[in-house]
Coordinates of C-alpha atoms in Angstrom, one line a residue:
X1 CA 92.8 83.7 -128.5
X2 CA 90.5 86.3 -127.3
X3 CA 87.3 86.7 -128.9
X4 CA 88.2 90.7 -129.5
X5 CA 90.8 89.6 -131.8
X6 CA 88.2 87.4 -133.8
X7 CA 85.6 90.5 -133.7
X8 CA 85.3 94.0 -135.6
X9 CA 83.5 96.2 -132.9
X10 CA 82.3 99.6 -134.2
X11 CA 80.9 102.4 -132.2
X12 CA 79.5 105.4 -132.9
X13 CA 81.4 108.4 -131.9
X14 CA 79.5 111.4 -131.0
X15 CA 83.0 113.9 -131.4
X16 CA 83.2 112.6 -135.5
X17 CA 79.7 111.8 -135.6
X18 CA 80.6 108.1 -137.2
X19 CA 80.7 104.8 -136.8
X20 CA 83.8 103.8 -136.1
X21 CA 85.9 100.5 -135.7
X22 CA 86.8 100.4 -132.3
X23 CA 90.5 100.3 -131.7
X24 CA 91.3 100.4 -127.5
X25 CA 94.6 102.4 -126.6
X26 CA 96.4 99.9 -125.4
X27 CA 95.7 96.6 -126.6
X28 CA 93.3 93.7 -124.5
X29 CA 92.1 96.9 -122.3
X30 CA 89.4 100.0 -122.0
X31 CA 89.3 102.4 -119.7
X32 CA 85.3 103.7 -119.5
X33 CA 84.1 106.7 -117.6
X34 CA 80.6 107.5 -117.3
X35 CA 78.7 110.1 -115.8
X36 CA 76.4 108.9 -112.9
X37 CA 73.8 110.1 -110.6
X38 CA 73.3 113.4 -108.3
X39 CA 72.0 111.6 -105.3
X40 CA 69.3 114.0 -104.0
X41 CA 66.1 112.1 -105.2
X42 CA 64.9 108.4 -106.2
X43 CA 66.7 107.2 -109.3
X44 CA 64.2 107.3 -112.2
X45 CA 63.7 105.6 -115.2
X46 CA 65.4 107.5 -118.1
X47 CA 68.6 107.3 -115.8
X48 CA 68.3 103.6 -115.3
X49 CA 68.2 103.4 -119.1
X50 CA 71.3 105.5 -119.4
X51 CA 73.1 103.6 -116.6
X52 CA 71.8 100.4 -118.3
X53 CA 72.8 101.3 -121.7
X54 CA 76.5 101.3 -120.5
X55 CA 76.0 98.1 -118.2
X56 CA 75.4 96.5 -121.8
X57 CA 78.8 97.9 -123.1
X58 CA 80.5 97.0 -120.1
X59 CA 79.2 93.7 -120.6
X60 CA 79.6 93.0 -124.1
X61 CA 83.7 94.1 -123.5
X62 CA 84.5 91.8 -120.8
X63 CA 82.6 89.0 -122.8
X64 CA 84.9 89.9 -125.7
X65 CA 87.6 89.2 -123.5
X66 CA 89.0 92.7 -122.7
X67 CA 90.2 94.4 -119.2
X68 CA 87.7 97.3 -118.4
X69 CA 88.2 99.8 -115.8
X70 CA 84.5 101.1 -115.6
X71 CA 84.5 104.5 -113.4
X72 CA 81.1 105.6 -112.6
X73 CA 80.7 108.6 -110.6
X74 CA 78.6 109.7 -107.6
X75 CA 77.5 113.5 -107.6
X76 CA 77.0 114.8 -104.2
X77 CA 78.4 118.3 -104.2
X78 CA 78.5 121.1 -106.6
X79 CA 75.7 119.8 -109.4
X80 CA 73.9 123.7 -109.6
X81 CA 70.7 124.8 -110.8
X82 CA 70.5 127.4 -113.4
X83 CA 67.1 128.5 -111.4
X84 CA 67.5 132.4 -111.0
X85 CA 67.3 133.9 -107.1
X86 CA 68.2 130.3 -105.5
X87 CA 70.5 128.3 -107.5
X88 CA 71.2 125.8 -104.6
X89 CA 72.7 122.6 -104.9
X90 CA 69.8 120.1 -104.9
X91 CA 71.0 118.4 -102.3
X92 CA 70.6 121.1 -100.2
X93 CA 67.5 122.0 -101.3
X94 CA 66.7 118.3 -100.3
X95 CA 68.1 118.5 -97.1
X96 CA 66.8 121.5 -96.5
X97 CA 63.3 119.8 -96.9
X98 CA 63.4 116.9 -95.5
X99 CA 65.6 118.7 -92.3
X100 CA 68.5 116.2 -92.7
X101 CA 72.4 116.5 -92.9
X102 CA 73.5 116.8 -96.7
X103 CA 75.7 113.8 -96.8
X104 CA 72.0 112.2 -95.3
X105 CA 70.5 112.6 -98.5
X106 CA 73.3 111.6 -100.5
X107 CA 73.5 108.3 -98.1
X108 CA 70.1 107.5 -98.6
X109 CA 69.6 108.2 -102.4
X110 CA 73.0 106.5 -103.1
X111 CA 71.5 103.3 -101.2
X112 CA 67.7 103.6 -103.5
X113 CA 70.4 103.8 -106.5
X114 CA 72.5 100.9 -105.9
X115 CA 69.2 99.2 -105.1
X116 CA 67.5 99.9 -108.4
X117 CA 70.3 99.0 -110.5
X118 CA 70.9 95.7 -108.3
X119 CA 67.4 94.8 -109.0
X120 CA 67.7 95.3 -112.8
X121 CA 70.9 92.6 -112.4
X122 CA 73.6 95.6 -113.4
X123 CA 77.0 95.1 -112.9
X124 CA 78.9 97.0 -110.1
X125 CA 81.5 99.6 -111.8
X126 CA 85.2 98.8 -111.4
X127 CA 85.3 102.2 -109.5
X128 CA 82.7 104.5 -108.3
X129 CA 84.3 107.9 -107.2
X130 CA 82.0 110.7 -105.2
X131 CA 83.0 114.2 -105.8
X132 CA 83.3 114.9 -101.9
X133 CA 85.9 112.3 -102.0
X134 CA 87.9 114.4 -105.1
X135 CA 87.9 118.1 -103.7
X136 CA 91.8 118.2 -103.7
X137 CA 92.5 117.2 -107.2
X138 CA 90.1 119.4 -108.5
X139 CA 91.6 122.3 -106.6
X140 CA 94.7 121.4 -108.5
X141 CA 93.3 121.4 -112.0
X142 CA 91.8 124.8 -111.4
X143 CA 95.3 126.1 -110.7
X144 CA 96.9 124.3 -113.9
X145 CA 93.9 125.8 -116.2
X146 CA 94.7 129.5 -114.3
X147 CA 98.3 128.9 -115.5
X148 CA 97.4 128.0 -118.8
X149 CA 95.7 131.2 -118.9
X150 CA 92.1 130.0 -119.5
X151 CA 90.7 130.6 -116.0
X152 CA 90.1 134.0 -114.1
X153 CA 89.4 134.3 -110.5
X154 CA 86.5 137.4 -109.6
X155 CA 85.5 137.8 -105.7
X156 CA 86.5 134.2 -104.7
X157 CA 85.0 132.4 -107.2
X158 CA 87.1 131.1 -110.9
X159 CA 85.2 131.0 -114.3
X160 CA 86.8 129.1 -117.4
X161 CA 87.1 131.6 -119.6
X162 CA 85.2 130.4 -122.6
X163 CA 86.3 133.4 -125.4
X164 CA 90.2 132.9 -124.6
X165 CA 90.0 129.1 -124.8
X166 CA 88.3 129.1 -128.2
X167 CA 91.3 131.5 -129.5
X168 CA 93.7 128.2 -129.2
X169 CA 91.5 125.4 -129.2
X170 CA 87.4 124.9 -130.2
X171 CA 84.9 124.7 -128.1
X172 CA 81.6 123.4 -129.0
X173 CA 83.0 120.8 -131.2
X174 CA 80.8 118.0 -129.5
X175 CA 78.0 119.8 -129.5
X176 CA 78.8 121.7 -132.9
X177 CA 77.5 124.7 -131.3
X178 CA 78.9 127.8 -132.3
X179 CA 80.4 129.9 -129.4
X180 CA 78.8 133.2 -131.1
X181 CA 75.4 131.5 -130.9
X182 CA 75.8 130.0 -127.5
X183 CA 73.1 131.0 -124.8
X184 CA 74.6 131.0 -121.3
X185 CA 74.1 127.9 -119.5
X186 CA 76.0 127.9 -116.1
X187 CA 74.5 125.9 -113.5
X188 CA 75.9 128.7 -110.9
X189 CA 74.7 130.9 -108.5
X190 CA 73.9 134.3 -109.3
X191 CA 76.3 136.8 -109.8
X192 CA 76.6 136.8 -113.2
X193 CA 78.1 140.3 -113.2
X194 CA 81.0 138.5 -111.7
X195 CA 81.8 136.6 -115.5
X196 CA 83.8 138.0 -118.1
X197 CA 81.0 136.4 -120.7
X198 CA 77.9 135.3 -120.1
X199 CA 79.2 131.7 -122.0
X200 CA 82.1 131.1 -118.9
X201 CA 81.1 128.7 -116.5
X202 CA 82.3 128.2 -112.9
X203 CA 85.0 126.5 -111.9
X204 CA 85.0 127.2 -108.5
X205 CA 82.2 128.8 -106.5
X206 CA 82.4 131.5 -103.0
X207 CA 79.7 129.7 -100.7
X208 CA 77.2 132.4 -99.4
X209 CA 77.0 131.7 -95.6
X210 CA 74.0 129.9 -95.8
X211 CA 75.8 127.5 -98.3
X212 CA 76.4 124.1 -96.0
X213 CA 78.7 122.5 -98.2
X214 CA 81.6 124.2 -98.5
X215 CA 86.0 123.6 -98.7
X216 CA 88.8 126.1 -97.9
X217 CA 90.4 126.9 -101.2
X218 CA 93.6 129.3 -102.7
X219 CA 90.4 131.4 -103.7
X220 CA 87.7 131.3 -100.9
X221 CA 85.7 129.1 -98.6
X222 CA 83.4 127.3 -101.5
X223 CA 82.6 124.7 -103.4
X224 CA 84.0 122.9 -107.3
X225 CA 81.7 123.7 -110.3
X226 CA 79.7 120.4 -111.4
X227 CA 82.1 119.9 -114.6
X228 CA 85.2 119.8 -113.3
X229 CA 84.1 116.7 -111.3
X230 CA 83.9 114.8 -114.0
X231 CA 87.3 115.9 -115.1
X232 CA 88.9 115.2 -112.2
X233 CA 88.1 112.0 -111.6
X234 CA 87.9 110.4 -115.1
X235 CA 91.7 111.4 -115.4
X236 CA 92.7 110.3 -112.0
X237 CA 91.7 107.1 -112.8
X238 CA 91.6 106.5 -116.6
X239 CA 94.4 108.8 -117.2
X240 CA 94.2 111.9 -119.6
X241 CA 93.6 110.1 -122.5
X242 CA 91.1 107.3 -122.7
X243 CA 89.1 104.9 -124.8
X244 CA 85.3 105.5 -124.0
X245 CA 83.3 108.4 -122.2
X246 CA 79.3 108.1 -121.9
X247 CA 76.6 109.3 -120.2
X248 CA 72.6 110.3 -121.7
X249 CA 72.1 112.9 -124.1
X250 CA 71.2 115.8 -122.2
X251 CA 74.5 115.7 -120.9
X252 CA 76.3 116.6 -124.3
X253 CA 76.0 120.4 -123.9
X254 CA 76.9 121.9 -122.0
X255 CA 78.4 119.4 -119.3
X256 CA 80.8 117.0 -121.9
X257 CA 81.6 120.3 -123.6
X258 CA 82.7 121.9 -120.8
X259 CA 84.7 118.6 -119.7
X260 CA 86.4 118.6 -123.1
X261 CA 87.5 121.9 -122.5
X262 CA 88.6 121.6 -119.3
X263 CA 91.0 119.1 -120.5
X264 CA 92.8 120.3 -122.7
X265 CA 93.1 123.7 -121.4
X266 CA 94.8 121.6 -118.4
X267 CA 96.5 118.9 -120.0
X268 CA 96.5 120.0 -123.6
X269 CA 95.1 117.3 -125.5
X270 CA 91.7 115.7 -125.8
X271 CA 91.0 113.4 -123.6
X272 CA 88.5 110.7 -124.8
X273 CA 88.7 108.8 -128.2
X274 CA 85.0 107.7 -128.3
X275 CA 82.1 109.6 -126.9
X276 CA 78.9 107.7 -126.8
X277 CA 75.1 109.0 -125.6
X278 CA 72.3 107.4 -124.8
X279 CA 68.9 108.9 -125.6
X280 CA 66.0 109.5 -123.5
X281 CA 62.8 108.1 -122.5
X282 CA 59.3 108.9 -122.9
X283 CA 55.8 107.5 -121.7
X284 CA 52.7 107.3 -123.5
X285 CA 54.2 109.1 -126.3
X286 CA 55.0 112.5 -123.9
X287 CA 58.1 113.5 -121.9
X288 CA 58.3 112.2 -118.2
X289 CA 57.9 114.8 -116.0
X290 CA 57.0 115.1 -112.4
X291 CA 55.4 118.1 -112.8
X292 CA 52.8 117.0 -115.3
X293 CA 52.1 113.3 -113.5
X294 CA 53.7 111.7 -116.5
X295 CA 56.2 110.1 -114.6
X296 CA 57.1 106.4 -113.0
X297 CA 59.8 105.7 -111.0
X298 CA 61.8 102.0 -110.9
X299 CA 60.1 100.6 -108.1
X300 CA 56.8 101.8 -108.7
X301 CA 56.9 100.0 -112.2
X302 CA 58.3 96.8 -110.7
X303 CA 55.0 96.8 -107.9
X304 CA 52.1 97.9 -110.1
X305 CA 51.7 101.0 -108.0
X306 CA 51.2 103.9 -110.4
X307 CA 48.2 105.1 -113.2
X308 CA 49.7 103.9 -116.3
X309 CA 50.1 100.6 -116.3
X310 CA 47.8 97.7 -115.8
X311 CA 49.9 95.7 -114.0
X312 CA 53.5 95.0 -112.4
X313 CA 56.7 94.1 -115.0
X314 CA 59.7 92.7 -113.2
X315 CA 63.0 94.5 -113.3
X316 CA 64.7 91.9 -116.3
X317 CA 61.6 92.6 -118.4
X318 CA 61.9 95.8 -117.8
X319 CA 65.4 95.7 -119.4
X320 CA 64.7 93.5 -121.6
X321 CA 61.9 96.2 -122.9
X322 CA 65.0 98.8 -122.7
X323 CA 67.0 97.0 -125.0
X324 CA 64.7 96.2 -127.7
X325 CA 65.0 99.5 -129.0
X326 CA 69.0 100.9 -129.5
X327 CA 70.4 103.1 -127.2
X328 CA 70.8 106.4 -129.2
X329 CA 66.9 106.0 -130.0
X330 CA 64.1 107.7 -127.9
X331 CA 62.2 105.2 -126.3
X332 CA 58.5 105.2 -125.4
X333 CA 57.3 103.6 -122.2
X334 CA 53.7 102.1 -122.6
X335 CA 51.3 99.3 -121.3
X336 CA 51.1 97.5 -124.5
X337 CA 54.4 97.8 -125.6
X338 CA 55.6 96.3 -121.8
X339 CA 52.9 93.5 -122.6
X340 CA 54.0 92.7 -125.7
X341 CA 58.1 92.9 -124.6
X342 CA 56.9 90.6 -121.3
X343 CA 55.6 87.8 -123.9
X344 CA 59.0 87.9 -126.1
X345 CA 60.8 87.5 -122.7
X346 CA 59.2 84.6 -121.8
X347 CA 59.4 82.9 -124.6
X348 CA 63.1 83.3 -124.9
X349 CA 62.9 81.8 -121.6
X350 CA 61.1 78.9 -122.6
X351 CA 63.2 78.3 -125.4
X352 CA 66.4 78.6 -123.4
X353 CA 64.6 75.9 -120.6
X354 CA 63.8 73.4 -123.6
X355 CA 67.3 73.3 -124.9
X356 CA 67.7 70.4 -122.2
X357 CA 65.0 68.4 -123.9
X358 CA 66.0 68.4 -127.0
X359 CA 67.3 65.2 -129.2
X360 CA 70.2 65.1 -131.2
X361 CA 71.1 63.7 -134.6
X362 CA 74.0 62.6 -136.2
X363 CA 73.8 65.7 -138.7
X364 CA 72.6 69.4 -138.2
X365 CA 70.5 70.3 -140.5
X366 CA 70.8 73.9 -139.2
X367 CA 73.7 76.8 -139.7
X368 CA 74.5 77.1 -135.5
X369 CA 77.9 78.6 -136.3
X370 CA 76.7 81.5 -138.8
X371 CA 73.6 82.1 -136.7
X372 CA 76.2 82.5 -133.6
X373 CA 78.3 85.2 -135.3
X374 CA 75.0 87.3 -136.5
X375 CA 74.8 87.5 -132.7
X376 CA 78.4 89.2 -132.6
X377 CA 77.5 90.7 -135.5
X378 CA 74.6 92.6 -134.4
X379 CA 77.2 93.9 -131.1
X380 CA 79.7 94.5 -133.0
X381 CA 77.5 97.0 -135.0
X382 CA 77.5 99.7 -132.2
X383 CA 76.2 97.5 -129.4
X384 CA 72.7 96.8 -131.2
X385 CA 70.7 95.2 -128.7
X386 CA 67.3 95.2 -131.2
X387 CA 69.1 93.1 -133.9
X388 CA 70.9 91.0 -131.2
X389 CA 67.2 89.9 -130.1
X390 CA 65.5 89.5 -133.4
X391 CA 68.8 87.2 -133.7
X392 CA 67.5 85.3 -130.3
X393 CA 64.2 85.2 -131.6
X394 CA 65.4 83.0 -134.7
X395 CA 67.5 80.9 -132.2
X396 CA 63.9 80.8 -130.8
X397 CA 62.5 79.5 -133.7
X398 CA 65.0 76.8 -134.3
X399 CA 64.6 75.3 -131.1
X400 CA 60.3 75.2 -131.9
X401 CA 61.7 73.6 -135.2
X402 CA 64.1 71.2 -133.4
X403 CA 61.1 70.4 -131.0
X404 CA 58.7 69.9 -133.4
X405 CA 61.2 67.0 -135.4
X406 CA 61.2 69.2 -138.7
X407 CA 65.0 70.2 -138.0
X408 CA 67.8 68.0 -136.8
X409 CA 71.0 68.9 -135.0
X410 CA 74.0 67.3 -133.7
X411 CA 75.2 66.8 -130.1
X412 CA 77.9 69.4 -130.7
X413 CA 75.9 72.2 -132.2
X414 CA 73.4 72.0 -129.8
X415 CA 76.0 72.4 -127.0
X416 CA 76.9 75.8 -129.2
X417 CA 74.0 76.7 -129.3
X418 CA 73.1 76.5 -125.8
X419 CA 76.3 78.6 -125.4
X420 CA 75.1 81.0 -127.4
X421 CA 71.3 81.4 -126.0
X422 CA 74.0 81.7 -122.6
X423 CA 76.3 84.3 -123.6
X424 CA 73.7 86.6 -125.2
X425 CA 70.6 86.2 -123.1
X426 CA 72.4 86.1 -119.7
X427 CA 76.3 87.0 -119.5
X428 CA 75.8 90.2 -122.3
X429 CA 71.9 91.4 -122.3
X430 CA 72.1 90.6 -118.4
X431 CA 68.7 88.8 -118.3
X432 CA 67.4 86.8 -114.9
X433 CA 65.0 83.6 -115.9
X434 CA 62.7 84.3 -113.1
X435 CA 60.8 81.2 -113.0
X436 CA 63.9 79.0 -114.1
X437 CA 64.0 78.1 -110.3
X438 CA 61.3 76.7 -108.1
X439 CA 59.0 77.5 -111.0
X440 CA 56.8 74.4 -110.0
X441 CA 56.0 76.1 -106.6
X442 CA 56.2 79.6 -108.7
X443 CA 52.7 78.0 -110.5
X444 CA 51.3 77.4 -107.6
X445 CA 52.1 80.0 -106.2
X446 CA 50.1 82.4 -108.7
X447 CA 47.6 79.8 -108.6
X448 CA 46.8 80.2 -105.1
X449 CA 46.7 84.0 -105.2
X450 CA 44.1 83.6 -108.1
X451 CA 42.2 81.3 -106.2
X452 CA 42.3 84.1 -103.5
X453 CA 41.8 87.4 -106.2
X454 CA 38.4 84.9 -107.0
X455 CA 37.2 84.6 -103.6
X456 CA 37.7 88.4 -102.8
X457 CA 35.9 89.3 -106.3
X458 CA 32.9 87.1 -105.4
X459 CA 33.0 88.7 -101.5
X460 CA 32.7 92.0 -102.7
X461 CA 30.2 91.2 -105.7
X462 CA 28.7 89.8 -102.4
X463 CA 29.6 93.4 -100.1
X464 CA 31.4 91.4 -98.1
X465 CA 33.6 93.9 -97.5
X466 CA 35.0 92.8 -94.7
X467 CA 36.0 89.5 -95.8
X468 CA 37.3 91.2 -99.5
X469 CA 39.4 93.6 -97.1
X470 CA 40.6 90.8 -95.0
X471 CA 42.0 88.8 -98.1
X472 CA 43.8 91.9 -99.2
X473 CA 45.2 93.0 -95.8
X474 CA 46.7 89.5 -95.3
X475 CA 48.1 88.9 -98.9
X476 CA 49.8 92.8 -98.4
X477 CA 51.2 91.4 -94.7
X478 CA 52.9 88.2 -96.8
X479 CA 54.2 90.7 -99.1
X480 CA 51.8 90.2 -102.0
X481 CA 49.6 93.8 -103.0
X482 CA 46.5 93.6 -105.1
X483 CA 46.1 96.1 -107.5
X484 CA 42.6 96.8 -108.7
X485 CA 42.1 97.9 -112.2
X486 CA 39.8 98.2 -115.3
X487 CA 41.4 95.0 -116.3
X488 CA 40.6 93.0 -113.4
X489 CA 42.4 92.5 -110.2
X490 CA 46.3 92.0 -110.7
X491 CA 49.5 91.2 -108.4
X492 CA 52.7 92.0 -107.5
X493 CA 55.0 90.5 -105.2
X494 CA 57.0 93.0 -103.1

């Protein structure tokens, strides 16, 4: 028996705007599709939490014990900028910059991607599609909404006509925007004389001649709007009705919208039963922003290297910080609350290490088997990682209590829960015990660089800077950077 025939998984649906129980459309599998990155800049942090949010689902399904297809797409053509004169694609704005090939900066910032979410222990979709790759098939769904009589083509370009669809159908109903109040948010180039309304959006696009990335087409020499990507690819793969869409919050209007309508103006029903969003991130209470210097990137959190923290967090405390709050709630990046997360972390870990040690009895005298299924039950309730962890930080106390000789438990519910503290900690949350291996040489290793941080303090309390330099230099050569702060000297291991 599978254990999603023993377990009531809910979710909540962003279309009703409920919790629901979660019901796959064919039984034992889901098909998942979720919106990924546009590859023209480092990956940062609110879209690892996004990407991370769903690793969690994808996780907590295959331990349940069903078949997931997870499609993740790759962005690299056709994601415009609502910015006015300009409007490029990012990517060539990047490229543009930086004087390299388009497909340059989508190599190089797919690479940083994969990286980022290799060193936060993700799991590799089932499928990861790149819009480049999917130029034909969304050439053919433009012709099947033009058909259906929802799509107009103006001077080689094709805009969804928003007005006609809502006469059959309703659009906004993600969202629950009214198209009467709807602002126009295109992501297209100019020309917005072109548009029957200002609320259509562009299917297809006429490349300008200084427009690199461009595809022959029925219409013109151009390029596919960023929406019908999504479109194209989820239903290629997932077919046109399927269990689970996600992607972060600022993605519900107008790009899910516009997916939902694109749809079902082309295949003429809805084509996702559960829509779920993750929220955003802030840090130090404000909104990251590159432009205002509140900002941190992945790599720069797991090396130290930035203003606003005092020190380095490695990528599984990172995610372990992530997913003590739940995914539909904003979450604020600070020093203390990463300080505080780091501590909970490693005391998991320690618990989970001790299980070995422990002794057994010939009677429990603790629940193991209801405090495993408050584990699944705090899942099953729309994937919440917070309870899931105050749940491991019981299992936490339990083992203290075991240590200490004021509990007993037998040989069999200690094997379950050892399972448990497994399943949860490592197989669904994803966590890495850092110093489970080698964490004898780990000690002495931090010990050593102490030793070192306390010679260089005492050589530059001294101003013997060129012996405090030296220390540094040579640490930084082996891969281990000092970072010097109101808190004292720290370290990070690159």
């Amino acid at each position: 028996m599978k254990l999603f025939e023993t377990q009531d998984l809910s979710i909540y649906n962003s279309l009703s705007k409920n919790k629901e129980k979660f019901i796959p459309i064919h039984e034992g599998a889901v098909g998942m599709y979720v919106c990924g990155p546009t590859v023209y800049s480092n990956v940062h942090l609110g879209n690892c939490r996004t990407f991370l949010s769903f690793d969690l689902v994808f996780r907590y399904l295959q331990h349940l014990g069903f078949k997931v297809r997870y499609v993740r797409n790759i962005t690299d053509a056709g994601h415009l900028e609502n910015d006015g004169e300009s409007g490029d694609d990012p990517i060539l704005k990047k490229a543009r910059i930086e004087q390299l090939e388009p497909m340059e900066v989508v190599q190089k910032y797919s690479v940083d991607f994969h990286e980022v979410m290799a060193l936060f222990n993700a799991k590799a979709p089932s499928i990861e599609p790149t819009a480049t790759g999917h130029i034909i098939e969304q050439i053919q769904i433009i012709e099947q909404i033009i058909e259906a009589g929802y799509a107009y083509e103006t001077n080689g370009s094709v805009y969804f006509d928003v007005q006609r669809f809502n006469e059959d159908h309703q659009y906004g109903k993600l969202s629950g925007r009214q198209l009467e109040d709807m602002i126009a948010n295109t992501r297209e180039l100019a020309a917005q004389s072109d548009k029957k309304n200002p609320q259509d959006f562009a299917l297809w696009k006429k490349a300008e001649p200084q427009h690199i990335m461009r595809w022959p087409s029925p219409w013109s020499d151009g390029f596919p709007g960023w929406h019908l990507e999504c479109t194209a690819m989820s239903t290629k793969y997932l077919g046109n009705n399927f269990d689970i869409h996600g992607g972060g919050m600022d993605l519900k209007f107008p790009h899910h919208e516009c997916e939902i309508a694109q749809a079902e103006a082309c295949n003429g029903e809805s084509p996702v039963n559960v829509w779920m969003h993750a929220n955003m991130l802030t840090l130090n209470g404000k909104k990251m922003a590159k432009s205002t210097g509140n900002n941190i990137l992945p790599r720069e959190l797991f090396t130290g290297e930035n203003q606003h923290l005092s020190k380095a967090f490695s990528p599984t405390v990172a995610k372990f910080f992530m997913y003590q709050a739940h995914y539909r709630s904003i979450l604020d990046f600070s020093n203390d609350a990463l300080l505080a997360s780091e501590k909970g972390f490693n005391r998991l870990m320690d618990s989970n290490r001790a299980l070995s040690e422990l002794n057994t009895s010939d009677q429990s005298s603790l629940d193991i088997s209801a405090w495993r299924q408050s584990c699944y039950d705090a899942m099953n309730d729309d994937f919440n990682s917070p309870i899931l962890i105050a749940q491991l930080f019981e299992g936490a106390r339990m083992v203290n209590s075991l240590k200490e000789g004021s509990e007993t438990i037998t040989k069999e519910d200690l094997g379950l829960l050892s399972k448990t503290f497994h399943d949860f900690l490592f197989d669904v949350l994803g966590m890495v015990d850092v110093s489970a291996d080698n964490s004898g040489s780990g000690d002495k290793l931090a010990g050593t660089i102490e030793l070192l941080i306390q010679l260089r303090n005492e050589a530059r309390a001294n101003k013997d800077f060129a012996t405090s330099d030296a220390i540094r230099d040579q640490l930084l050569e082996m891969g281990i950077q000092l970072k010097d702060g109101k808190e004292g000297t720290t370290y990070s291991l690159n």
